Each structure stands twice: as structure tokens, then as C-alpha cells.
Amino acid sequence: MEKILVTGATGQVGSELTIALRNNYGPENVFAADKRPALNELSPSGPFCLLDVRDASAINQVVDANNIDAIFHLAALLSAVAEQKPQQAWDVNMNGLLNVLETCRAHRCALFFPSSIAAFGPETPSMNTPQDTIQRPSTLYGITKVSGELLCDYYHHRFGVDARGLRYPGLISSKTLPGGGTTDYAVDIFYAALKSQHYDCFLRADTQLDMMYMPDAIDAAIHLMTADSKQLKHRNAFNVTAMSFTPQQLAAEIQKHIPEFTIAYIVDPLRQAIADSWPRHMNDSAAKAEWGWQAQFDLSAMVTDMLKKITLT
Ligand code: NAD
Ligand code: AKB
């Protein structure tokens, strides 16, 4: 990777991944793009352009003009928003990916595509979820993720596109707020704990979900994209995990730092149903065996670091 394009760069993942890539590959070599303007350090720290991934010729133009050889394609609508706007979610998540894959084919770019625990469904084993197992998601978002995994594999086998992907769990981060997912509670809770020492959680107390802290998620994406291609049997996409907890367990961990913190449960049926259909903890042995994946942050280390970082901002 020498010249990199990041789509959806102003989002929760992109705002941190772009900066990490700029630190590794040089600020001038990492082009950030999003359909909305950059409000944070993305624009001053390197090139930024407005780009809607539904516009195939605009993607081609950016890639052509800047000699891009790798695309981290993050632009998408997440699970809760996708249930509110299913047609738009299909358009952005599927047509956007198809446009990016076609550009990769034409310009011989490598591709990173983030899939999700959402690619699994209620019939999938929810504990120790295998790498290869039943994938019948019940959400529109999940359907676009399974289809995306298959489309990336197809472009690899049929056209030789070096497409690689991860099935991320819910991601927790301190820099940019999440963009409308089901696991967002695990970020919102920190801001509420620091501001008002109370949080009304939209999931049940015992809803166990797979989770990861953003530094591990960024490390996993870059690590996978620089791994030896010949070692990758499961290209699209690898299960990766770091921790697994319920809202009750996360609240208890926060109370170790803020004893007066309280939590109440005001369940949102839509997001609860989505969460109930997802894995509680994935098996990531294929990622460990094929490219040496290892998470650094567990629940306790993540909570300590989150509270420190948010307090400082
Ligand atoms: P986000 O919602 O924070 O950011 C998505 C970005 O895509 C936004 O900046 C948005 O403006 C942009 N976007 C939306 N429609 C667009 C379009 N038509 N053209 C260009 N840009 C558009 O999401 P995120 O959390 O940063 O997620 C990034 C990727 O990682 C997504 O593919 C998501 O499915 C995947 N993922 C995220 C998580 C998580 O917990 N955050 C977990 C699993 C997978
Ligand atoms: C969401 O909740 O939609 C995302 C995800 C797990 O893909 N955070």
C-alpha cells in the first residue's frame, strides 16, 4: 500500500483509521473521503474530498487522479439506521461496495471491507461462533454484510481483486461518536457516566455482545491488509474479537472508577431484537492462525483508557 483512499472517513472508525494510516504511510498518501464535510483533524492533517460512494465515476476519478492502490471502504449505514431506511441502506451498502469493487478491478487496488457480527443471525451459534457457520441475518444491515463478504470473495476469485475483510464486533471509541448502531450504548454510557453519573440503557441488562476497543480494531485492519496474501484462506471476512460483556457488567466496571454511577434499562424493542440476533462471542482462531491476530484490550483496560481519554477531551 502506497496511496490509500478511505471512504466514510469522518465516521467512528474512519476518523481514527485515517490518522493511523497517515502516521504509518505519510499524511500526503492517505486520502480521506466522505459525503459529509470533515469537522475534525482529518482535513488539516491530510487530503480530504467530498465523495458519495453511490457515484461510481466520482470514485474512479479520485482513484485515477491520485494513483490510489488500496481502498479502505468504510462508508455504510449501520444497523439501527438501516432498519429505519432499508432502501437507502441497500443502496449505500451494496451499490457503494459494488462501485468500489469495480474501481478496484479497473485500477488494481487492494480493498479492505469491514463486515460485522451482524453478518450472523438468530440460527447461528451465539457462543464461540465459528468462522464458517450458518449466516442467515434478520436485519437489512446484516444482509448487506453477508452479501458484501460474498461479493468481495467473488471479485477476488473472478477478477483477482485483493479484497480482505474483518467481522468486527461492536466498536468502542473515545474520539468520534458512533453513527447509529445497536452497540452504540457501550460508547454513550461513558459520556453519561462522566456528565450526569447516570445512563438509561436501550438494551436489557443481560444482553451479552461481542465488543472491541478501537485501537485493536485499527490495528486489526492494518495488520490484515499487510499480511502475506498466500496465508489468507478466509479473506472475506475474518472473525475478530477482544471482549464480551453485558450492559450490567460494563456498568459495574465503570462503577469501579465512578462509584456513584447508576444505570436504568429503558429497552428499545427494535435494537433489542437486533442485539438478540447477534453473536455473544465469536471464535477468532482463523484470524490468529492465518495472520497472527491478537487483541490487546480487555474490558478492564478498555474502561480505564476510555474514561481517561474522554475526561481529557
Ligand atoms: P459511521 O456511521 O460512524 O460512519 C460511516 C460513514 O459513512 C459516515 O461518516 C457517513 O457520512 C459515511 N457515509 C454514509 N453514506 C455515505 C455515502 N453514500 N457516501 C460516502 N460516505 C457515506 O460508521 P463506522 O462505525 O465508522 O463504521 C465504518 C464501517 O465499519 C461500516 O462499514 C460499518 O458497517 C463497519 N462496522 C462498524 C462497527 C462499529 O461498531 N462501529 C462494527 C462492525 C462493522
Ligand atoms: C452496529 O451496531 O450496527 C455496529 C455493528 C456491530 O456492526 N456497531
Short mmCIF file of C-alpha atoms and ligand atoms in Angstrom, two decimals:
data_model
loop_
_atom_site.label_atom_id
_atom_site.label_comp_id
_atom_site.label_asym_id
_atom_site.label_seq_id
_atom_site.Cartn_x
_atom_site.Cartn_y
_atom_site.Cartn_z
CA MET A 1 0.00 0.00 0.00
CA GLU A 2 1.45 3.34 -1.04
CA LYS A 3 -1.50 5.59 -1.88
CA ILE A 4 -4.63 4.92 0.16
CA LEU A 5 -8.25 6.09 -0.09
CA VAL A 6 -10.54 5.87 2.97
CA THR A 7 -14.28 6.16 2.26
CA GLY A 8 -16.67 7.08 5.09
CA ALA A 9 -13.59 8.66 6.69
CA THR A 10 -15.36 11.04 9.09
CA GLY A 11 -17.19 8.20 10.89
CA GLN A 12 -16.41 6.38 14.13
CA VAL A 13 -13.84 4.05 12.52
CA GLY A 14 -12.61 6.30 9.71
CA SER A 15 -11.71 9.26 11.91
CA GLU A 16 -9.17 7.09 13.78
CA LEU A 17 -8.12 4.73 10.97
CA THR A 18 -7.25 7.64 8.65
CA ILE A 19 -4.96 9.23 11.24
CA ALA A 20 -3.28 5.86 11.97
CA LEU A 21 -2.73 5.27 8.24
CA ARG A 22 -1.32 8.80 7.83
CA ASN A 23 1.10 8.15 10.69
CA ASN A 24 2.24 4.91 9.01
CA TYR A 25 2.23 5.86 5.31
CA GLY A 26 2.66 9.65 5.33
CA PRO A 27 -0.16 12.23 5.57
CA GLU A 28 0.03 13.14 1.87
CA ASN A 29 -0.51 9.48 0.86
CA VAL A 30 -3.81 8.89 2.66
CA PHE A 31 -6.89 10.47 1.02
CA ALA A 32 -9.89 10.81 3.29
CA ALA A 33 -13.33 10.97 1.66
CA ASP A 34 -16.89 11.20 2.93
CA LYS A 35 -20.22 12.50 1.74
CA ARG A 36 -20.24 14.94 4.67
CA PRO A 37 -17.52 17.51 5.42
CA ALA A 38 -14.72 16.77 7.88
CA LEU A 39 -15.26 18.64 11.14
CA ASN A 40 -12.25 17.24 12.99
CA GLU A 41 -8.49 16.99 12.33
CA LEU A 42 -8.99 14.85 9.17
CA SER A 43 -8.89 17.77 6.79
CA PRO A 44 -5.95 19.76 8.16
CA SER A 45 -3.87 16.58 8.67
CA GLY A 46 -4.00 15.46 5.00
CA PRO A 47 -6.06 15.44 1.79
CA PHE A 48 -9.86 15.29 2.13
CA CYS A 49 -12.61 15.31 -0.51
CA LEU A 50 -16.39 15.07 -0.57
CA LEU A 51 -17.36 11.75 -2.20
CA ASP A 52 -20.63 9.83 -2.34
CA VAL A 53 -19.84 6.14 -2.85
CA ARG A 54 -23.02 5.75 -4.91
CA ASP A 55 -21.29 7.85 -7.60
CA ALA A 56 -19.13 5.33 -9.49
CA SER A 57 -17.45 7.84 -11.78
CA ALA A 58 -16.51 10.12 -8.86
CA ILE A 59 -14.76 7.18 -7.11
CA ASN A 60 -12.92 6.34 -10.33
CA GLN A 61 -11.83 9.94 -10.73
CA VAL A 62 -10.38 10.21 -7.20
CA VAL A 63 -8.57 6.87 -7.57
CA ASP A 64 -7.23 7.73 -11.02
CA ALA A 65 -6.13 11.27 -10.18
CA ASN A 66 -4.25 10.21 -7.05
CA ASN A 67 -2.78 6.84 -8.15
CA ILE A 68 -4.61 5.06 -5.33
CA ASP A 69 -3.54 1.42 -4.83
CA ALA A 70 -5.59 0.50 -1.72
CA ILE A 71 -9.10 1.43 -0.55
CA PHE A 72 -10.40 1.12 2.99
CA HIS A 73 -14.12 1.17 2.21
CA LEU A 74 -15.93 2.20 5.41
CA ALA A 75 -18.94 4.14 4.06
CA ALA A 76 -22.15 2.42 5.17
CA LEU A 77 -25.39 2.83 7.10
CA LEU A 78 -25.28 0.91 10.39
CA SER A 79 -27.81 -1.48 11.88
CA ALA A 80 -30.36 0.78 13.63
CA VAL A 81 -30.35 3.42 10.87
CA ALA A 82 -30.58 0.71 8.21
CA GLU A 83 -33.78 -0.62 9.81
CA GLN A 84 -35.25 2.91 9.58
CA LYS A 85 -34.11 3.40 5.96
CA PRO A 86 -33.78 -0.07 4.40
CA GLN A 87 -33.84 1.02 0.73
CA GLN A 88 -31.21 3.70 1.30
CA ALA A 89 -29.10 1.26 3.33
CA TRP A 90 -29.17 -1.27 0.49
CA ASP A 91 -28.21 1.47 -1.99
CA VAL A 92 -25.27 2.80 0.06
CA ASN A 93 -24.02 -0.52 1.44
CA MET A 94 -24.39 -2.65 -1.71
CA ASN A 95 -24.18 -0.27 -4.67
CA GLY A 96 -21.42 1.67 -2.88
CA LEU A 97 -19.43 -1.55 -2.40
CA LEU A 98 -20.05 -2.68 -5.99
CA ASN A 99 -18.78 0.69 -7.28
CA VAL A 100 -15.68 0.41 -5.11
CA LEU A 101 -15.03 -3.19 -6.23
CA GLU A 102 -15.36 -2.19 -9.88
CA THR A 103 -12.85 0.62 -9.29
CA CYS A 104 -10.51 -1.86 -7.57
CA ARG A 105 -10.81 -4.18 -10.56
CA ALA A 106 -10.11 -1.40 -13.09
CA HIS A 107 -7.22 0.18 -11.16
CA ARG A 108 -5.82 -2.98 -9.48
CA CYS A 109 -6.40 -1.63 -5.96
CA ALA A 110 -6.43 -3.74 -2.81
CA LEU A 111 -9.62 -3.47 -0.74
CA PHE A 112 -10.45 -3.56 2.97
CA PHE A 113 -14.14 -4.24 3.67
CA PRO A 114 -15.41 -4.22 7.28
CA SER A 115 -18.09 -6.82 7.88
CA SER A 116 -19.70 -7.24 11.29
CA ILE A 117 -21.17 -9.60 13.88
CA ALA A 118 -24.36 -8.53 12.09
CA ALA A 119 -23.45 -10.95 9.28
CA PHE A 120 -24.73 -13.69 11.61
CA GLY A 121 -28.31 -14.29 12.66
CA PRO A 122 -30.55 -15.97 15.22
CA GLU A 123 -29.81 -19.50 13.92
CA THR A 124 -26.03 -19.05 14.26
CA PRO A 125 -24.36 -20.50 17.40
CA SER A 126 -24.11 -17.37 19.56
CA MET A 127 -21.23 -18.50 21.79
CA ASN A 128 -17.84 -19.32 20.27
CA THR A 129 -19.41 -18.51 16.88
CA PRO A 130 -17.34 -20.45 14.32
CA GLN A 131 -15.56 -18.77 11.41
CA ASP A 132 -17.56 -20.88 8.97
CA THR A 133 -21.15 -21.33 10.07
CA ILE A 134 -24.75 -20.55 9.18
CA GLN A 135 -25.26 -16.90 8.09
CA ARG A 136 -28.96 -16.02 7.90
CA PRO A 137 -29.14 -12.49 9.40
CA SER A 138 -32.54 -11.00 10.17
CA THR A 139 -31.53 -7.34 9.69
CA LEU A 140 -31.12 -5.40 6.45
CA TYR A 141 -27.67 -4.28 7.64
CA GLY A 142 -26.66 -7.90 8.23
CA ILE A 143 -27.94 -8.93 4.82
CA THR A 144 -25.72 -6.26 3.21
CA LYS A 145 -22.75 -7.51 5.24
CA VAL A 146 -23.13 -11.17 4.18
CA SER A 147 -23.72 -10.09 0.59
CA GLY A 148 -20.68 -7.82 0.84
CA GLU A 149 -18.49 -10.67 2.11
CA LEU A 150 -19.63 -12.86 -0.80
CA LEU A 151 -19.18 -10.08 -3.37
CA CYS A 152 -15.63 -9.44 -2.15
CA ASP A 153 -14.81 -13.15 -2.41
CA TYR A 154 -16.34 -13.21 -5.90
CA TYR A 155 -14.20 -10.26 -7.07
CA HIS A 156 -11.14 -11.95 -5.62
CA HIS A 157 -11.73 -15.32 -7.31
CA ARG A 158 -13.17 -14.00 -10.58
CA PHE A 159 -11.09 -10.85 -11.15
CA GLY A 160 -8.09 -11.20 -8.82
CA VAL A 161 -9.01 -8.20 -6.64
CA ASP A 162 -7.02 -8.37 -3.38
CA ALA A 163 -10.10 -7.93 -1.17
CA ARG A 164 -9.80 -8.66 2.56
CA GLY A 165 -12.25 -8.21 5.42
CA LEU A 166 -12.96 -8.47 9.13
CA ARG A 167 -16.14 -9.26 11.01
CA TYR A 168 -15.90 -6.56 13.66
CA PRO A 169 -17.80 -6.83 16.93
CA GLY A 170 -19.31 -3.66 18.43
CA LEU A 171 -16.58 -1.00 18.50
CA ILE A 172 -15.96 1.30 21.47
CA SER A 173 -14.07 4.55 20.93
CA SER A 174 -13.35 7.91 22.54
CA LYS A 175 -12.85 10.15 19.51
CA THR A 176 -15.97 10.11 17.31
CA LEU A 177 -19.45 9.12 18.43
CA PRO A 178 -20.97 6.04 16.77
CA GLY A 179 -23.23 6.54 13.76
CA GLY A 180 -26.48 4.71 14.56
CA GLY A 181 -25.77 1.11 15.52
CA THR A 182 -27.08 -1.31 18.12
CA THR A 183 -23.84 -1.45 20.12
CA ASP A 184 -23.73 2.37 20.49
CA TYR A 185 -24.82 2.09 24.12
CA ALA A 186 -21.30 0.90 25.00
CA VAL A 187 -19.93 4.31 23.93
CA ASP A 188 -22.81 6.56 25.07
CA ILE A 189 -22.59 5.13 28.61
CA PHE A 190 -19.14 6.67 29.17
CA TYR A 191 -20.26 10.21 28.28
CA ALA A 192 -23.34 9.87 30.51
CA ALA A 193 -21.27 8.44 33.38
CA LEU A 194 -18.92 11.41 33.30
CA LYS A 195 -21.58 14.07 32.69
CA SER A 196 -24.54 13.06 34.88
CA GLN A 197 -23.41 9.84 36.66
CA HIS A 198 -26.48 8.10 35.22
CA TYR A 199 -27.31 6.24 31.99
CA ASP A 200 -30.62 5.00 30.58
CA CYS A 201 -29.64 1.95 28.54
CA PHE A 202 -31.71 0.93 25.49
CA LEU A 203 -30.71 -2.75 25.81
CA ARG A 204 -31.64 -5.22 28.59
CA ALA A 205 -29.19 -5.60 31.47
CA ASP A 206 -28.27 -9.16 30.44
CA THR A 207 -27.70 -8.54 26.70
CA GLN A 208 -24.28 -10.06 26.11
CA LEU A 209 -22.48 -8.91 22.93
CA ASP A 210 -19.06 -9.24 21.38
CA MET A 211 -17.03 -6.00 21.63
CA MET A 212 -13.66 -4.44 20.81
CA TYR A 213 -11.80 -1.23 21.67
CA MET A 214 -10.97 0.98 18.68
CA PRO A 215 -7.14 0.77 18.94
CA ASP A 216 -7.46 -3.01 18.44
CA ALA A 217 -9.90 -2.54 15.55
CA ILE A 218 -7.49 -0.16 13.77
CA ASP A 219 -4.56 -2.46 14.40
CA ALA A 220 -6.53 -5.43 13.02
CA ALA A 221 -7.41 -3.63 9.77
CA ILE A 222 -3.84 -2.51 9.05
CA HIS A 223 -2.39 -5.85 10.17
CA LEU A 224 -4.74 -7.81 7.87
CA MET A 225 -4.02 -5.54 4.88
CA THR A 226 -0.26 -6.01 5.29
CA ALA A 227 -0.42 -9.78 5.91
CA ASP A 228 1.07 -12.25 3.43
CA SER A 229 -1.69 -12.85 0.88
CA LYS A 230 -0.71 -16.53 0.48
CA GLN A 231 -1.52 -17.23 4.15
CA LEU A 232 -5.12 -15.98 3.89
CA LYS A 233 -7.64 -18.78 3.43
CA HIS A 234 -10.58 -16.82 4.85
CA ARG A 235 -10.24 -13.48 3.09
CA ASN A 236 -13.77 -12.13 3.44
CA ALA A 237 -14.17 -12.00 6.28
CA PHE A 238 -12.28 -13.00 9.46
CA ASN A 239 -13.99 -13.19 12.87
CA VAL A 240 -12.09 -10.94 15.30
CA THR A 241 -12.94 -10.38 18.95
CA ALA A 242 -11.48 -8.85 22.10
CA MET A 243 -14.08 -8.98 24.88
CA SER A 244 -17.70 -9.85 25.56
CA PHE A 245 -19.96 -8.25 28.15
CA THR A 246 -23.49 -7.18 29.12
CA PRO A 247 -24.62 -3.61 29.95
CA GLN A 248 -24.75 -4.69 33.61
CA GLN A 249 -21.13 -5.88 33.54
CA LEU A 250 -19.95 -2.71 31.75
CA ALA A 251 -21.77 -0.55 34.32
CA ALA A 252 -20.13 -2.49 37.17
CA GLU A 253 -16.69 -1.89 35.63
CA ILE A 254 -17.42 1.85 35.29
CA GLN A 255 -18.60 1.93 38.94
CA LYS A 256 -15.08 0.84 39.99
CA HIS A 257 -13.96 4.30 38.77
CA ILE A 258 -17.19 6.29 39.42
CA PRO A 259 -18.91 4.63 42.44
CA GLU A 260 -21.95 6.96 42.27
CA PHE A 261 -22.74 5.91 38.67
CA THR A 262 -26.21 4.36 38.19
CA ILE A 263 -27.86 2.66 35.21
CA ALA A 264 -31.51 2.06 34.30
CA TYR A 265 -32.89 -0.05 31.48
CA ILE A 266 -35.45 1.52 29.12
CA VAL A 267 -35.49 -1.07 26.38
CA ASP A 268 -35.88 -0.13 22.73
CA PRO A 269 -37.61 -3.17 21.16
CA LEU A 270 -36.06 -2.64 17.71
CA ARG A 271 -32.46 -2.52 18.88
CA GLN A 272 -33.09 -5.25 21.49
CA ALA A 273 -34.34 -7.59 18.74
CA ILE A 274 -31.26 -6.81 16.64
CA ALA A 275 -28.92 -7.45 19.57
CA ASP A 276 -30.68 -10.72 20.44
CA SER A 277 -29.98 -12.00 16.91
CA TRP A 278 -26.18 -11.38 17.08
CA PRO A 279 -23.30 -13.48 18.44
CA ARG A 280 -22.33 -13.03 22.03
CA HIS A 281 -18.73 -14.08 21.42
CA MET A 282 -17.04 -15.12 18.17
CA ASN A 283 -14.28 -17.66 17.71
CA ASP A 284 -11.35 -15.82 16.10
CA SER A 285 -8.92 -18.74 15.77
CA ALA A 286 -8.73 -18.43 11.95
CA ALA A 287 -7.52 -14.80 12.26
CA LYS A 288 -4.99 -15.87 14.89
CA ALA A 289 -3.70 -18.77 12.78
CA GLU A 290 -3.67 -17.09 9.36
CA TRP A 291 -2.27 -13.62 10.14
CA GLY A 292 -1.36 -13.58 13.84
CA TRP A 293 -4.30 -11.53 15.18
CA GLN A 294 -4.21 -10.78 18.93
CA ALA A 295 -6.30 -8.17 20.79
CA GLN A 296 -4.57 -6.01 23.42
CA PHE A 297 -7.51 -4.53 25.37
CA ASP A 298 -9.85 -6.46 27.69
CA LEU A 299 -12.87 -4.93 29.48
CA SER A 300 -10.95 -3.50 32.41
CA ALA A 301 -8.15 -1.96 30.29
CA MET A 302 -10.69 -0.52 27.84
CA VAL A 303 -12.80 1.14 30.58
CA THR A 304 -9.73 2.68 32.25
CA ASP A 305 -8.47 4.08 28.94
CA MET A 306 -11.91 5.33 27.77
CA LEU A 307 -12.51 7.27 30.99
CA LYS A 308 -9.03 8.77 30.84
CA LYS A 309 -9.37 9.82 27.17
CA ILE A 310 -12.91 11.25 27.46
CA THR A 311 -12.02 13.18 30.62
CA LEU A 312 -9.15 14.81 28.76
CA THR A 313 -11.30 15.96 25.78
P1 NAD B 1 -20.24 5.57 10.95
O1 NAD B 1 -21.71 5.60 10.76
O2 NAD B 1 -19.65 6.23 12.13
O3 NAD B 1 -19.52 6.17 9.67
C1 NAD B 1 -19.94 5.85 8.37
C2 NAD B 1 -19.54 6.99 7.46
O4 NAD B 1 -20.03 6.71 6.15
C3 NAD B 1 -20.15 8.34 7.88
O5 NAD B 1 -19.11 9.29 8.05
C4 NAD B 1 -21.08 8.71 6.74
O6 NAD B 1 -21.12 10.11 6.47
C5 NAD B 1 -20.46 7.94 5.60
N1 NAD B 1 -21.41 7.68 4.52
C6 NAD B 1 -22.70 7.27 4.61
N2 NAD B 1 -23.25 7.20 3.38
C7 NAD B 1 -22.28 7.55 2.51
C8 NAD B 1 -22.24 7.66 1.09
N3 NAD B 1 -23.31 7.43 0.35
N4 NAD B 1 -21.06 8.03 0.53
C9 NAD B 1 -19.98 8.29 1.28
N5 NAD B 1 -19.97 8.23 2.62
C10 NAD B 1 -21.11 7.85 3.23
O7 NAD B 1 -19.80 4.05 10.86
P2 NAD B 1 -18.48 3.38 11.45
O8 NAD B 1 -18.79 2.89 12.79
O9 NAD B 1 -17.31 4.26 11.26
O10 NAD B 1 -18.38 2.11 10.50
C11 NAD B 1 -17.47 2.04 9.44
C12 NAD B 1 -17.61 0.66 8.80
O11 NAD B 1 -17.30 -0.34 9.78
C13 NAD B 1 -19.02 0.35 8.30
O12 NAD B 1 -18.93 -0.39 7.12
C14 NAD B 1 -19.58 -0.49 9.41
O13 NAD B 1 -20.59 -1.35 8.94
C15 NAD B 1 -18.38 -1.24 9.87
N6 NAD B 1 -18.52 -1.73 11.24
C16 NAD B 1 -18.59 -0.84 12.28
C17 NAD B 1 -18.78 -1.32 13.57
C18 NAD B 1 -18.88 -0.39 14.75
O14 NAD B 1 -19.16 -0.84 15.86
N7 NAD B 1 -18.63 0.91 14.57
C19 NAD B 1 -18.86 -2.70 13.78
C20 NAD B 1 -18.81 -3.56 12.71
C21 NAD B 1 -18.62 -3.07 11.43
C1 AKB B 2 -23.95 -1.76 14.81
O1 AKB B 2 -24.34 -1.88 15.98
O2 AKB B 2 -24.69 -1.62 13.84
C2 AKB B 2 -22.46 -1.84 14.57
C3 AKB B 2 -22.04 -3.23 14.26
C4 AKB B 2 -21.81 -4.19 15.34
O3 AKB B 2 -21.90 -3.57 13.12
N1 AKB B 2 -21.81 -1.32 15.72
#
